[in-house]
Amino acid sequence: SDLYVSVDETDELALEGFTKLGFTVNRRESDLLIPTDPKVTGLNAADEPEGVVLISAIDAYEDQLRLLDDALRQDVPGNAGWRWDPGDFHEETFGSDFDPAAYLIAVEVDSGDYLGLVRVWDSPGRPRLGLVAVSRPYRRLGFARLLLARAFRALHERGKSEVTAEVDE
């Protein structure tokens, strides 16, 4: 089966060694530090648009949240076909890094449909943005911005000035 290794791109010796062994670049990932201060980010927490509310994952229907997560992951590189096992989803979602104030879901009031989510883990050291995503029909309507603004505000109010994030280049 396939074998993968992670190497810092500035480590020329390691890159050369792995290249000689036949490894090729599969993907590149960058680590980012993102401020949580709305004065810096411009992410001012506005009210939800009419007919939409933001709820914490702790208040969500777990199966519906898991299905939303599965659907959103289809647009994340390397996750095509991903489907959570319900037990694994529960353990991962509500484990030790779960932060109910920073794991939020946008919900359409009339239908009860889950439109998108932001997931910030309360990781040791500093919080980590795991995912911000919105279902295709609801993109470009400001939901991701609203979700990030609310989660980051909660973190900022607790003295967390930055979050980390990984991005696939």
Coordinates of C-alpha atoms in Angstrom, one line a residue:
S1 CA 0.0 0.0 0.0
D2 CA 1.0 3.6 -0.2
L3 CA 3.5 5.0 2.3
Y4 CA 3.5 8.7 3.2
V5 CA 6.0 10.8 5.2
S6 CA 5.9 14.4 6.3
V7 CA 9.0 16.6 5.8
D8 CA 9.6 20.2 6.5
E9 CA 10.2 21.8 3.1
T10 CA 13.3 23.7 4.5
D11 CA 15.0 20.4 5.5
E12 CA 17.0 19.9 2.3
L13 CA 18.8 16.9 3.5
A14 CA 15.6 15.0 4.4
L15 CA 14.0 16.0 1.1
E16 CA 17.0 14.8 -0.9
G17 CA 17.1 11.5 1.0
F18 CA 13.4 10.8 0.6
T19 CA 13.6 11.7 -3.1
K20 CA 16.4 9.2 -3.6
L21 CA 14.2 6.6 -2.0
G22 CA 11.5 7.3 -4.6
F23 CA 9.2 9.5 -2.6
T24 CA 7.4 12.3 -4.5
V25 CA 5.5 15.3 -3.3
N26 CA 1.8 14.3 -2.7
R27 CA 0.6 17.6 -1.2
R28 CA 1.9 20.7 0.5
E29 CA 0.5 22.0 3.8
S30 CA 1.1 25.4 5.4
D31 CA 0.6 26.2 9.1
L32 CA -1.0 29.6 9.8
L33 CA -1.5 31.7 12.9
I34 CA -4.8 33.7 12.7
P35 CA -5.6 36.5 15.1
T36 CA -9.0 36.3 17.0
D37 CA -9.3 40.1 17.7
P38 CA -12.1 41.5 15.5
K39 CA -10.3 44.8 15.3
V40 CA -7.5 43.0 13.5
T41 CA -9.6 40.5 11.5
G42 CA -12.5 42.7 10.6
L43 CA -14.7 39.7 11.6
N44 CA -17.4 41.6 13.7
A45 CA -20.0 39.2 15.0
A46 CA -23.3 40.4 13.4
D47 CA -26.7 39.0 14.0
E48 CA -27.8 36.0 12.1
P49 CA -29.8 36.6 9.0
E50 CA -33.6 36.1 9.4
G51 CA -34.5 32.5 9.5
V52 CA -31.1 31.2 10.5
V53 CA -29.6 30.6 14.0
L54 CA -26.2 29.5 15.2
I55 CA -26.1 26.7 17.8
S56 CA -23.3 25.0 19.6
A57 CA -22.5 21.4 18.6
I58 CA -23.4 20.4 22.1
D59 CA -27.0 21.4 21.3
A60 CA -27.1 19.8 17.8
Y61 CA -28.6 16.5 16.8
E62 CA -25.5 14.4 16.6
D63 CA -26.5 12.3 13.6
Q64 CA -27.5 15.4 11.6
L65 CA -24.2 17.0 12.5
R66 CA -22.3 13.9 11.5
L67 CA -24.0 13.8 8.1
L68 CA -23.3 17.5 7.6
D69 CA -19.6 16.9 8.4
D70 CA -19.5 14.0 6.0
A71 CA -21.0 16.1 3.2
L72 CA -18.7 19.1 3.8
R73 CA -15.6 16.9 3.8
Q74 CA -16.3 15.8 0.2
D75 CA -15.0 19.2 -0.8
V76 CA -11.8 18.9 1.3
P77 CA -8.9 17.6 -0.7
G78 CA -8.1 14.0 0.2
N79 CA -11.4 13.3 1.9
A80 CA -13.5 12.2 -1.1
G81 CA -15.7 9.3 0.0
W82 CA -15.1 10.0 3.7
R83 CA -17.9 8.8 6.0
W84 CA -17.8 8.9 9.8
D85 CA -18.6 5.8 11.9
P86 CA -21.1 7.2 14.5
G87 CA -19.1 6.1 17.5
D88 CA -15.8 7.5 16.2
F89 CA -17.6 10.8 15.3
H90 CA -18.9 11.1 18.9
E91 CA -15.5 10.4 20.4
E92 CA -13.7 12.8 18.1
T93 CA -16.3 15.6 18.3
F94 CA -16.9 15.6 22.0
G95 CA -13.5 14.5 23.2
S96 CA -11.0 16.5 25.4
D97 CA -10.4 19.2 22.8
F98 CA -14.1 20.0 22.3
D99 CA -15.1 23.7 22.8
P100 CA -18.8 24.2 22.8
A101 CA -18.4 28.0 22.3
A102 CA -16.2 27.5 19.2
Y103 CA -17.9 24.6 17.5
L104 CA -20.9 26.2 16.0
I105 CA -23.5 25.2 13.4
A106 CA -25.7 27.5 11.2
V107 CA -29.2 26.1 11.2
E108 CA -32.2 27.1 9.0
V109 CA -35.0 27.6 11.4
D110 CA -38.0 26.6 9.2
S111 CA -36.5 23.3 7.8
G112 CA -34.1 22.5 10.6
D113 CA -31.4 22.0 8.0
Y114 CA -27.8 22.4 9.0
L115 CA -26.1 24.8 6.6
G116 CA -22.5 25.0 7.7
L117 CA -20.2 24.8 10.7
V118 CA -17.0 26.1 12.3
R119 CA -14.9 23.8 14.4
V120 CA -12.2 25.2 16.6
W121 CA -10.5 22.7 18.9
D122 CA -9.3 23.7 22.3
S123 CA -5.8 22.3 21.7
P124 CA -2.9 22.5 24.1
G125 CA -1.0 25.7 23.6
R126 CA -3.4 27.5 21.4
P127 CA -6.8 26.7 19.7
R128 CA -6.8 25.1 16.3
L129 CA -9.2 25.8 13.5
G130 CA -10.2 22.4 12.2
L131 CA -12.8 23.4 9.6
V132 CA -15.0 26.2 8.5
A133 CA -17.4 25.1 5.7
V134 CA -20.8 25.8 4.3
S135 CA -23.0 23.5 2.2
R136 CA -23.0 24.4 -1.5
P137 CA -26.4 26.0 -1.8
Y138 CA -25.6 28.4 1.0
R139 CA -22.1 29.5 0.0
R140 CA -21.3 33.2 -0.7
L141 CA -24.0 34.4 1.7
G142 CA -21.7 35.3 4.6
F143 CA -22.3 32.2 6.8
A144 CA -18.7 31.2 7.0
R145 CA -17.8 34.8 8.0
L146 CA -20.5 34.8 10.6
L147 CA -19.5 31.4 12.1
L148 CA -15.8 32.5 12.3
A149 CA -16.7 35.8 13.8
R150 CA -18.8 34.2 16.6
A151 CA -16.2 31.5 17.4
F152 CA -13.3 33.9 17.3
R153 CA -15.1 36.4 19.5
A154 CA -15.6 33.7 22.2
L155 CA -12.0 32.8 22.0
H156 CA -10.8 36.4 22.1
E157 CA -13.0 37.1 25.2
R158 CA -11.2 34.2 27.0
G159 CA -7.8 35.7 26.2
K160 CA -7.0 33.5 23.2
S161 CA -5.4 35.9 20.8
E162 CA -4.6 33.5 18.0
V163 CA -5.7 30.2 16.5
T164 CA -3.6 27.8 14.4
A165 CA -4.8 26.4 11.1
E166 CA -3.4 24.1 8.4
V167 CA -4.1 24.8 4.8
D168 CA -3.6 22.5 1.8
E169 CA -1.8 24.4 -0.9

